[in-house]
Tab-separated table of C-alpha atoms and ligand atoms in Angstrom:
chain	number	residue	atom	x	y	z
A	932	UNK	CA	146.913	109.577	94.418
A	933	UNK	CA	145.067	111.225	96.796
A	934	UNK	CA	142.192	109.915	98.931
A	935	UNK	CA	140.017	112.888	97.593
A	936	UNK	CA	140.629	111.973	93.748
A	937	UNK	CA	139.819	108.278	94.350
A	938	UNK	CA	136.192	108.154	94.186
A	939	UNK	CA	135.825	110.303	91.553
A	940	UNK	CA	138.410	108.413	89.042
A	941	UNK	CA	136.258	105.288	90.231
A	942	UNK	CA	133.056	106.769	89.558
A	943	UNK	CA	134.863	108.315	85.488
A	944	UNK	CA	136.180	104.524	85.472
A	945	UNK	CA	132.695	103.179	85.526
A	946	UNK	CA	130.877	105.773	83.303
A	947	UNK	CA	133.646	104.852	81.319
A	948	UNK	CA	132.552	101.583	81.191
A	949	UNK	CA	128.819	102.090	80.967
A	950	UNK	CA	129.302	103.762	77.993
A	951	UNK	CA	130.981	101.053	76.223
A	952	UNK	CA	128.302	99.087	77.146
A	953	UNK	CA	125.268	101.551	74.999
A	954	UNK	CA	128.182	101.470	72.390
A	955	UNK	CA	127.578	97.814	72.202
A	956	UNK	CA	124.274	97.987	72.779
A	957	UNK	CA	124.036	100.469	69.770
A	958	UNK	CA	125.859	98.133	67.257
A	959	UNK	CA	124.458	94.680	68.716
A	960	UNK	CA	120.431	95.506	69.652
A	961	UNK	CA	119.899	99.092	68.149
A	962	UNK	CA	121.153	98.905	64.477
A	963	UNK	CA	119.541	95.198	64.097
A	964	UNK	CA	116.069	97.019	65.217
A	965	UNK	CA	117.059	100.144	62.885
A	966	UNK	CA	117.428	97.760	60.138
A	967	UNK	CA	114.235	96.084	60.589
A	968	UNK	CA	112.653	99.888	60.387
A	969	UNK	CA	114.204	100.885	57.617
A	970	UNK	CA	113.326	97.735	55.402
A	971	UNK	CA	109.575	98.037	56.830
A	972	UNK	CA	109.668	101.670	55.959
A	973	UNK	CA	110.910	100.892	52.388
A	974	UNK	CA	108.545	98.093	51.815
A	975	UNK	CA	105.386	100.279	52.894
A	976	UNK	CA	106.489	102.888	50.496
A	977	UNK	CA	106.756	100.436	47.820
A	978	UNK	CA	102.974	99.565	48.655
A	979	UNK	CA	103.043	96.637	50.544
A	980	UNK	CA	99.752	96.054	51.962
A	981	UNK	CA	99.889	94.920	55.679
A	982	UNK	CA	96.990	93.255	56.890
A	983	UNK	CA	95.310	94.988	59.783
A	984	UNK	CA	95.284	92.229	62.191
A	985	UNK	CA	99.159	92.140	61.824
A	986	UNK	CA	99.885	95.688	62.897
A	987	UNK	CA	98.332	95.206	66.307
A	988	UNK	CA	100.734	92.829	66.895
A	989	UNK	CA	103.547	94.883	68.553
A	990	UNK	CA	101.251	96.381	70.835
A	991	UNK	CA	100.000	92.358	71.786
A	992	UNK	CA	103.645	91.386	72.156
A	993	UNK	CA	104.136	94.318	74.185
A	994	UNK	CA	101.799	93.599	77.112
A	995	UNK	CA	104.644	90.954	77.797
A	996	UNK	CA	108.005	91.814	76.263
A	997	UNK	CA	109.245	95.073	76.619
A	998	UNK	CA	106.431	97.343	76.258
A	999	UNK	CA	104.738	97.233	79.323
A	1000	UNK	CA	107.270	95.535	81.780
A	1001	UNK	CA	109.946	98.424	80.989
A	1002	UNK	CA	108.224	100.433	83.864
A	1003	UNK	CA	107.431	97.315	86.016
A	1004	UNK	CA	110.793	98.085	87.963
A	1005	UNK	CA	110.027	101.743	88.486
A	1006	UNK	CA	109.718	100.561	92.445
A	1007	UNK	CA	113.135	99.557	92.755
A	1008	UNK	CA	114.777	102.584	91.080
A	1009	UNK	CA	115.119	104.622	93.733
A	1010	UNK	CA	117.348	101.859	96.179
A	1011	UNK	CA	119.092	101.302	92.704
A	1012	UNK	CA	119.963	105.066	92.209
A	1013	UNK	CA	121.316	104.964	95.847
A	1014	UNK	CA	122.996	101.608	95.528
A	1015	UNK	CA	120.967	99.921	98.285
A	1016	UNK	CA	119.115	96.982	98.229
A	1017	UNK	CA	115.378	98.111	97.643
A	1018	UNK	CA	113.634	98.465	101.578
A	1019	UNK	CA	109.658	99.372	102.134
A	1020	UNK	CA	111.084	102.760	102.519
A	1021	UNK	CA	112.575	103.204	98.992
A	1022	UNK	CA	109.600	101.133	97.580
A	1023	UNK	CA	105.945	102.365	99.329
A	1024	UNK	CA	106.884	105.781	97.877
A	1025	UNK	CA	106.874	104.514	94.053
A	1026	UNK	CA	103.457	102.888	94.588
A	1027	UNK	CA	102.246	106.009	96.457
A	1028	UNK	CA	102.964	108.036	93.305
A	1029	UNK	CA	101.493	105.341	90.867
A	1030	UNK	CA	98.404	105.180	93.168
A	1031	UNK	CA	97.218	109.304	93.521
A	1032	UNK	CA	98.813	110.041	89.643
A	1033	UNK	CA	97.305	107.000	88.423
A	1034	UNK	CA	94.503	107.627	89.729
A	1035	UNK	CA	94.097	111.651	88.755
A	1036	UNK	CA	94.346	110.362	85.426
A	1037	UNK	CA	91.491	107.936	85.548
A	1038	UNK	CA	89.413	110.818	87.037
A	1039	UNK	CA	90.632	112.833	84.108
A	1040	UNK	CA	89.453	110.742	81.532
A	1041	UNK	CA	85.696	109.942	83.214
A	1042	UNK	CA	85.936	114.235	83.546
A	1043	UNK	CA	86.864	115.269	80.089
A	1044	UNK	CA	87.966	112.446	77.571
A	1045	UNK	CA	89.562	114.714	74.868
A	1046	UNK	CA	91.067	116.664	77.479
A	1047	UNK	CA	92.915	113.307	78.868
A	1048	UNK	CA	93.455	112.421	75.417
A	1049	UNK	CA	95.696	115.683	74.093
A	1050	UNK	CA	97.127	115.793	77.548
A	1051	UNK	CA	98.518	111.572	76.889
A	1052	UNK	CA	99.699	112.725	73.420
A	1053	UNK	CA	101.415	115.700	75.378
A	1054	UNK	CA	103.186	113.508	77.709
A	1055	UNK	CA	104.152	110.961	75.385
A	1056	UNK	CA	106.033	113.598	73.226
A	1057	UNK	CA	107.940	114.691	76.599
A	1058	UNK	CA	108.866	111.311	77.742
A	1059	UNK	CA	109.829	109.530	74.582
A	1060	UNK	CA	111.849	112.667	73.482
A	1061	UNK	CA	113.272	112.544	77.287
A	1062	UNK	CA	113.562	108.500	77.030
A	1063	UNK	CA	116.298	109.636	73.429
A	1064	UNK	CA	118.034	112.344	74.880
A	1065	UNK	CA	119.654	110.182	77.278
A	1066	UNK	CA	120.680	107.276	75.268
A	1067	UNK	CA	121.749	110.285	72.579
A	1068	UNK	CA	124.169	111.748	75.513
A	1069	UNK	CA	125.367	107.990	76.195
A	1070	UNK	CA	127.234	108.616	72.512
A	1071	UNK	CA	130.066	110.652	74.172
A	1072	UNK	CA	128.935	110.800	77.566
A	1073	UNK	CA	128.236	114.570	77.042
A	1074	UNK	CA	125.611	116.493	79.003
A	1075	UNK	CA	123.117	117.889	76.820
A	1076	UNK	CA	123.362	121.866	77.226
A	1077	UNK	CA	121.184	124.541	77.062
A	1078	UNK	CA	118.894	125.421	74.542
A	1079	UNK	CA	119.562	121.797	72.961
A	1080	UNK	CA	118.598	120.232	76.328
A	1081	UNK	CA	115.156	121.343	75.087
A	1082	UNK	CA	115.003	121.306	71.273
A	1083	UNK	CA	116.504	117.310	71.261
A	1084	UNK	CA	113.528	115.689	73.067
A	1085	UNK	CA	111.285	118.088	71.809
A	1086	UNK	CA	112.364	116.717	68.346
A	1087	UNK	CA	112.721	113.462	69.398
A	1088	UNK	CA	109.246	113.066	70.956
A	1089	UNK	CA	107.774	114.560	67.693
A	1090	UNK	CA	108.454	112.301	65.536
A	1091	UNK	CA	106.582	109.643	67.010
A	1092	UNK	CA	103.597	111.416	67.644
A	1093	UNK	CA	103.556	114.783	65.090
A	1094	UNK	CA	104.114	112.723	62.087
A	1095	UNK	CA	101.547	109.705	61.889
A	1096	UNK	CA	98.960	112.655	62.399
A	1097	UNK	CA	100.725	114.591	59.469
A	1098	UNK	CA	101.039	111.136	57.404
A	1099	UNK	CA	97.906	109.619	58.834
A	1100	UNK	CA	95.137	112.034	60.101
A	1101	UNK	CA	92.466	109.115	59.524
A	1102	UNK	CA	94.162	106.930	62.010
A	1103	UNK	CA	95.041	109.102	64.355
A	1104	UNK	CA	91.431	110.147	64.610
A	1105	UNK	CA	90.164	106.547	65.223
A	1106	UNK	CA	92.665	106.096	67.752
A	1107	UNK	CA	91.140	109.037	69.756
A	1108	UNK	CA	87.576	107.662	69.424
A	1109	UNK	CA	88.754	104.361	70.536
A	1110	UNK	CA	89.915	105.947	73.543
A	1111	UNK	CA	87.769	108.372	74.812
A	1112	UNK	CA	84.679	106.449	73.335
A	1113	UNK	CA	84.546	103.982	76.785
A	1114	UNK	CA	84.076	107.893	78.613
A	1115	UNK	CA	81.487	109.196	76.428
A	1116	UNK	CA	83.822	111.118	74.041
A	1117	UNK	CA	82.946	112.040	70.488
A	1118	UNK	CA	84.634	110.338	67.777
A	1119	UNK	CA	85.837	113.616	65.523
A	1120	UNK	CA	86.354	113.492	61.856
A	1121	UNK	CA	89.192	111.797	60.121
A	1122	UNK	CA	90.365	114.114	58.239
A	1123	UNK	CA	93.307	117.132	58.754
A	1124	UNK	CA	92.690	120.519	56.618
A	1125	UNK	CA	95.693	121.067	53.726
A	1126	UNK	CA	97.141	123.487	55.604
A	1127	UNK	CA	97.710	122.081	58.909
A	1128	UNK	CA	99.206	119.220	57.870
A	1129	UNK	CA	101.402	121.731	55.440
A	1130	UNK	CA	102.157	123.797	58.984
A	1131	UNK	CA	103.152	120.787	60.570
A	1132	UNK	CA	105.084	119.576	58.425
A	1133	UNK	CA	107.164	122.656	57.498
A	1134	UNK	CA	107.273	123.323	61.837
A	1135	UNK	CA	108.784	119.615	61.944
A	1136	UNK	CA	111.409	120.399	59.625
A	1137	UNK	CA	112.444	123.417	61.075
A	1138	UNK	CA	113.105	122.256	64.394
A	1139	UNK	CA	114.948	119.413	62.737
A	1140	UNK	CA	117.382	121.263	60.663
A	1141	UNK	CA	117.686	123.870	63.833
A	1142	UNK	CA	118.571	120.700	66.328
A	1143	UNK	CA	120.891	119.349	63.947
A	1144	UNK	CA	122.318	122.898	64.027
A	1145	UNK	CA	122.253	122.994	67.651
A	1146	UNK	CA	123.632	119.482	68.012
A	1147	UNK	CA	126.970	120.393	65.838
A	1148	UNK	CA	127.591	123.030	67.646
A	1149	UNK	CA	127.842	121.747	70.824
A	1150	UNK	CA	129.478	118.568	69.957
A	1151	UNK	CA	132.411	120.529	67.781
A	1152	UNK	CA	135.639	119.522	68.492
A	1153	UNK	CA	134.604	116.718	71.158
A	1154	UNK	CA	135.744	113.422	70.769
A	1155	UNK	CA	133.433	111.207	68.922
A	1156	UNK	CA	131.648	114.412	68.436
A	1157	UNK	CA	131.041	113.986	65.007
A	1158	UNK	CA	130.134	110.109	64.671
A	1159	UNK	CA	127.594	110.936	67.391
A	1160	UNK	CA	126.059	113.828	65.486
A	1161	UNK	CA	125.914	111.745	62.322
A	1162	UNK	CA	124.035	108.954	64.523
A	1163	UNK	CA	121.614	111.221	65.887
A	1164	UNK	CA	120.819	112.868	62.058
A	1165	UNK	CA	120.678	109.470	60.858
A	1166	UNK	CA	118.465	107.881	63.492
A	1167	UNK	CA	115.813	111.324	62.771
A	1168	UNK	CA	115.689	110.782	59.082
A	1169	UNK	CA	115.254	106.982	60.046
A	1170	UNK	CA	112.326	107.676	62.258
A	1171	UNK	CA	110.737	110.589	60.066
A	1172	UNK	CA	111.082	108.357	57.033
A	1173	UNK	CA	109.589	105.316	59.265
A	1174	UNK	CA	106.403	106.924	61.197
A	1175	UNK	CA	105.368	108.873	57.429
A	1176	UNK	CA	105.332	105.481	55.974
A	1177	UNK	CA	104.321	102.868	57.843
A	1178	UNK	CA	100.737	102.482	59.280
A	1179	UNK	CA	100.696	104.378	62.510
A	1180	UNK	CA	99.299	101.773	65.091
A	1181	UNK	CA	102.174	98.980	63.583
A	1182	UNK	CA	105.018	101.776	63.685
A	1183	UNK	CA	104.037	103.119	67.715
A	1184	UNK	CA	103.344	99.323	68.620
A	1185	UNK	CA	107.160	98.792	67.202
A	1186	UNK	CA	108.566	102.304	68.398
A	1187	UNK	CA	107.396	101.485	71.953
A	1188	UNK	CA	108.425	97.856	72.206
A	1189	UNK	CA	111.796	97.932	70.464
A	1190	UNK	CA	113.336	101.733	70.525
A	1191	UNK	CA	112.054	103.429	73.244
A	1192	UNK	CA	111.406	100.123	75.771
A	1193	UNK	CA	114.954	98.534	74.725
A	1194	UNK	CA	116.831	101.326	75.761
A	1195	UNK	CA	114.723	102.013	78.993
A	1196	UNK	CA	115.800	98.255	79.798
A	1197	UNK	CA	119.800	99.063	78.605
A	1198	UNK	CA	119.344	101.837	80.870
A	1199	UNK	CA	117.562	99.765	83.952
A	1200	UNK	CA	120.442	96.773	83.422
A	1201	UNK	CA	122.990	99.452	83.932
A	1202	UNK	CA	121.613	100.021	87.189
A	1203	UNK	CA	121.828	96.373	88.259
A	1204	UNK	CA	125.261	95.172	89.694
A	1205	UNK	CA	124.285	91.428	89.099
A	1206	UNK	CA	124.561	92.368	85.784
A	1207	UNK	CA	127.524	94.081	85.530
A	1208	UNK	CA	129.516	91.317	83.438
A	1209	UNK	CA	127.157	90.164	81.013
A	1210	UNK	CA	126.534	93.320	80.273
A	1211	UNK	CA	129.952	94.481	79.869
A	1212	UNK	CA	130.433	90.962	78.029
A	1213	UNK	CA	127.163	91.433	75.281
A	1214	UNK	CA	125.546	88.730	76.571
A	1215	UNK	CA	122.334	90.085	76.283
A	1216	UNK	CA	120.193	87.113	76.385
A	1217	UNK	CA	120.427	87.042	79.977
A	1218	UNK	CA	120.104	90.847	80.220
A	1219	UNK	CA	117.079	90.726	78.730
A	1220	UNK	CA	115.789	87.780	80.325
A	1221	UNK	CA	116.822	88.625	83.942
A	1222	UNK	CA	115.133	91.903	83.357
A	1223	UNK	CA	112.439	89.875	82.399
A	1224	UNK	CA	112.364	87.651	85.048
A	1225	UNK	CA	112.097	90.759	87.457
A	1226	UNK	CA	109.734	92.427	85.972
A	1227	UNK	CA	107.044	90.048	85.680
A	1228	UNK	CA	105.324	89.683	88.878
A	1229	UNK	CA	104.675	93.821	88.834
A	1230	UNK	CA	103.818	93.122	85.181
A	1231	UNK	CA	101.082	90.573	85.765
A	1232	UNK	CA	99.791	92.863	88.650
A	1233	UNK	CA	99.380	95.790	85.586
A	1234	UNK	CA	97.910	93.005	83.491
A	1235	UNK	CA	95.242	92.483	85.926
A	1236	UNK	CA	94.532	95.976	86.565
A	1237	UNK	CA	94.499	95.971	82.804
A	1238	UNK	CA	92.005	93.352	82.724
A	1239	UNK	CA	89.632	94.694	85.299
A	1240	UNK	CA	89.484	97.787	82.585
A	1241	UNK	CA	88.544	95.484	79.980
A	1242	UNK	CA	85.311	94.188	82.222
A	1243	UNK	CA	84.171	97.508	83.129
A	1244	UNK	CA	84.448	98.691	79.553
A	1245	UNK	CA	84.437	96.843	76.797
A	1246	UNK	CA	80.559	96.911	76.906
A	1247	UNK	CA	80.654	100.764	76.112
A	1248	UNK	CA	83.997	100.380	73.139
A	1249	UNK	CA	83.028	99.972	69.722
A	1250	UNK	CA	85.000	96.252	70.188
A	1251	UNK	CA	87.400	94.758	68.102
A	1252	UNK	CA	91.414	94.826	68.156
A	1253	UNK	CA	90.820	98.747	68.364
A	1254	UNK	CA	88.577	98.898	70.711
A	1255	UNK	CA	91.040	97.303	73.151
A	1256	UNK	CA	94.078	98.985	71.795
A	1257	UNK	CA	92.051	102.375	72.884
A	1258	UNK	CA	91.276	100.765	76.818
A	1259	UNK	CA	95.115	99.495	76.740
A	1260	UNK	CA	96.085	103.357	75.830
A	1261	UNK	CA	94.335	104.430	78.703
A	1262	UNK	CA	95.374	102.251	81.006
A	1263	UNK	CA	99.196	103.086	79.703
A	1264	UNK	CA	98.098	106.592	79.910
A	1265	UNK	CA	97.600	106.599	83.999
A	1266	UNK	CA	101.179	104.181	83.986
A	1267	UNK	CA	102.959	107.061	82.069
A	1268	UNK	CA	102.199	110.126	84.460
A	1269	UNK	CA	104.218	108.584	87.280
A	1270	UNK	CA	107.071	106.499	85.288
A	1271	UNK	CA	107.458	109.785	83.777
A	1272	UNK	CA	108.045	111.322	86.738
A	1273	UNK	CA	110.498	108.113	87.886
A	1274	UNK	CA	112.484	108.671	84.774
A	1275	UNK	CA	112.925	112.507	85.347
A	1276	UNK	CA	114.395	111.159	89.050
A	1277	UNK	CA	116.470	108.999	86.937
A	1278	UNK	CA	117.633	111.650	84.832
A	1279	UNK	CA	118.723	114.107	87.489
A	1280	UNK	CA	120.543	111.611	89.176
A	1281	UNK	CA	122.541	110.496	86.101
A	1282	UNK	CA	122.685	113.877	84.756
A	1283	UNK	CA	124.780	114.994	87.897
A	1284	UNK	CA	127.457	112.103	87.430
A	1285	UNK	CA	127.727	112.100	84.052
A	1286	UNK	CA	129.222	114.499	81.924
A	1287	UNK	CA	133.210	114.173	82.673
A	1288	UNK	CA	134.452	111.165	81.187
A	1289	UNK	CA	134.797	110.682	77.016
A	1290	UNK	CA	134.255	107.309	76.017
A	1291	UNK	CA	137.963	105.196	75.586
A	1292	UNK	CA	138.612	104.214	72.339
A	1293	UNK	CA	140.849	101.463	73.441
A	1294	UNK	CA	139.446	99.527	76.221
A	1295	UNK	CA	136.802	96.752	76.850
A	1296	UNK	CA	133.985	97.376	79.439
A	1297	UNK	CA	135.215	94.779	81.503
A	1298	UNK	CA	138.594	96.572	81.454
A	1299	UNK	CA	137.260	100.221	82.373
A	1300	UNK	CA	135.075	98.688	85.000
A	1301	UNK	CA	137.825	96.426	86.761
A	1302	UNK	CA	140.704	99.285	86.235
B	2306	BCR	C1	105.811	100.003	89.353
B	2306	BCR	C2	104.400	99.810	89.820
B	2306	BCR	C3	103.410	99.301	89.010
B	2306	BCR	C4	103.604	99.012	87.588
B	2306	BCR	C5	103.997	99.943	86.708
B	2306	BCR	C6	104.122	99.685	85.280
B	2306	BCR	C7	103.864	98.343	84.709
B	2306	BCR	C8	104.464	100.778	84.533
B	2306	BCR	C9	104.475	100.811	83.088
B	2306	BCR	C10	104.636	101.971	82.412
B	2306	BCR	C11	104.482	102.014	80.980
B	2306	BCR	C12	104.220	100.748	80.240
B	2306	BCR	C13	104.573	103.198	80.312
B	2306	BCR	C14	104.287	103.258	78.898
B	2306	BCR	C15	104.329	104.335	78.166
B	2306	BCR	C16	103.754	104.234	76.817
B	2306	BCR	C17	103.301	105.263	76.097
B	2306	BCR	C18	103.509	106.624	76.598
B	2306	BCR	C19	102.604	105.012	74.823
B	2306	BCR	C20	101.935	105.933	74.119
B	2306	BCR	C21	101.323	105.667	72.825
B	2306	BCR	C22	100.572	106.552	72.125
B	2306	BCR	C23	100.242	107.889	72.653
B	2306	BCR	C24	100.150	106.170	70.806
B	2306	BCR	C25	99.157	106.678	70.106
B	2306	BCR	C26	98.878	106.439	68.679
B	2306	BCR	C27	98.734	105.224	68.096
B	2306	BCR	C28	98.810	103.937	68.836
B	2306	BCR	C29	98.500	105.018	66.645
B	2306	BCR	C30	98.102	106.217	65.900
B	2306	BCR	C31	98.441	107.484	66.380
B	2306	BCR	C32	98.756	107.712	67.857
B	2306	BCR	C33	100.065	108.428	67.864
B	2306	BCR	C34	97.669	108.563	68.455
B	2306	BCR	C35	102.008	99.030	89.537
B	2306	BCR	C36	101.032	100.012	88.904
B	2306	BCR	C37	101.575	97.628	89.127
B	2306	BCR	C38	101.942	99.121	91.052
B	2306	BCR	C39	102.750	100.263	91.605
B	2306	BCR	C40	104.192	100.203	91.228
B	2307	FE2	FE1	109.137	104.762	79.265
């Protein structure tokens, strides 16, 4: 072997290995939460009433598991891209960008409310769609091509956000006055003419029949080509069926904690060598709580920034569990612009490594990664 060939078969050998690991983390953390959705989703469409202090509770749980901290180690991304150890110089950047985004949002939402509003729904679609369409391509280790590298987030991201406003136009409509209230905005009517929701609805489907169209062709003929285009169908149908049936604030609460969050965090791990055995070993309790663990000081600094919101407006909210879900929203809604932009860095990075290297059938993480 040549000195030339080397690195790269190292750097195949530990994709290799990285995808075993979201293969396990598909069948040991995913599928348990996909369960959970789909028996929600069935009970709610057999009528079960769930009370309405209940369905905040994701988003409460979220200001400390998951939700929130799965951008708290957005600062050391860039050293962990590089494989450094994290220096002022890889870090100041990060909280440059979370200081002028963070704060262009603020300004946007004292400046036009309902602007700041659409534009958070906006961005929301684009990052959880982006947040999918990387774990998707961690199926095979394919790269997504064009035009699918548009039409699977765009998808993805949709269902999330298009559907509760198809499902639940009422909702949706309380959950922009609860935001942009605090700034002055109007609260608008809770209601969605027949045909909108009928446009929606029929625009939804088509760009889920054409990505699933899209999808089998490029994965034809690839190993695990057609498992992973199954998954994907299955996990759209999952999350159309969930966010049409379940009250919207419970299903986002759970969508951002446990499916979009989780795999943020798979993702993260991935990037941390300490935890290079128990992750190629499943042990995910001390994935999860070393992520933890390193996350919460940056957490409890967004907690008090969080808090400092709640002083300066509760006064002007209408108060009550929404009222604070709407001043948490906004305070997510500065976070997102620059994680976003974090996550894109993360997924040109990957993007450029990944791509070469099928999954092994036959080998253990620890294996590919030691080989
Ligand atoms: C690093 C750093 C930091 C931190 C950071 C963090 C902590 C981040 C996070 C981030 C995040 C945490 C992100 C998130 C995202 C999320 C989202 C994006 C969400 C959204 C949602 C929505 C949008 C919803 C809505 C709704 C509802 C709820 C119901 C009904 C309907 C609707 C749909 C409307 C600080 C600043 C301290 C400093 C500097 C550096
Ligand atoms: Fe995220």
């Amino acid at each position: 072997m040549t000195d030339t060939t080397e690195p790269a078969d190292a750097a195949d050998l530990a994709e290799a290995a990285d995808l075993l690991v979201w293969r396990r983390a598909r069948r040991q953390l995913f599928v348990p939460v996909d369960i959970l959705v789909l028996a929600l989703s069935v009970a709610c469409a057999a009528g079960l009433p769930i009370p309405e202090a209940l369905q905040y509770v994701p988003f409460a749980l979220g200001l400390v598991v998951f939700g929130l901290p799965h951008g708290a180690l957005d600062h050391l991304v860039p050293a962990r891209l590089a494989g450094r150890r994290p220096t002022v110089a890889t870090v100041a950047p990060v909280v440059g960008l979370y200081l002028v985004l963070g704060v262009a949002v603020a300004a946007l939402w004292v400046v036009s409310p309902t602007v700041a509003f659409v534009f958070f729904i906006a961005l929301t679609w684009f990052h959880w769609g982006q947040g999918d369409a990387f774990a998707s391509a961690r199926r095979t280790g394919e790269r997504l091509g064009w035009p699918r590298a548009i039409g699977f987030p765009l998808l993805r991201g949709a269902l999330p956000m298009v559907v509760p406003l198809i499902a639940f136009p009422a909702t949706y409509a309380v959950v922009l006055g609860a935001t942009t209230r605090a700034f002055g905005g109007d609260s608008p009517s809770g209601t969605l003419a027949p045909g909108i929701r009928l446009a929606l609805g029929v625009g939804m489907l088509v760009l889920a029949i054409t990505v699933a169209l899209l999808d089998a062709w490029e994965r034809r003929g690839t190993a695990g080509g057609r498992r992973a285009w199954l998954g994907d169908v299955a996990e759209v149908a999952l999350l159309a069926y969930f966010f049409s049936t379940v009250p919207p604030v419970l299903a986002v609460g759970l969508y951002f904690a446990l499916w979009h969050s989780l795999r943020h965090i798979v993702r993260l791990s991935l990037l941390d060598p300490a935890l290079s055995r128990p992750l190629d070993e499943g042990r995910w309790g001390i994935v999860l709580l070393r992520f933890s663990g390193q996350a919460a000081p940056v957490t409890g600094i967004a907690l008090l920034i969080l808090a400092g919101l709640f002083f300066a407006l509760t006064a002007r909210t209408s108060g009550g569990p929404m009222g604070l879900l709407g001043i948490y929203l906004v305070l997510i809604s500065a976070l997102t612009v620059p994680h976003t932009v974090i996550v894109a860095m993360m997924d040109h990075a990957q993007g450029r490594r990944s791509g070469r290297t099928p999954a092994p059938e036959h080998l253990d993480a620890s294996t590919a990664r030691d080989a």
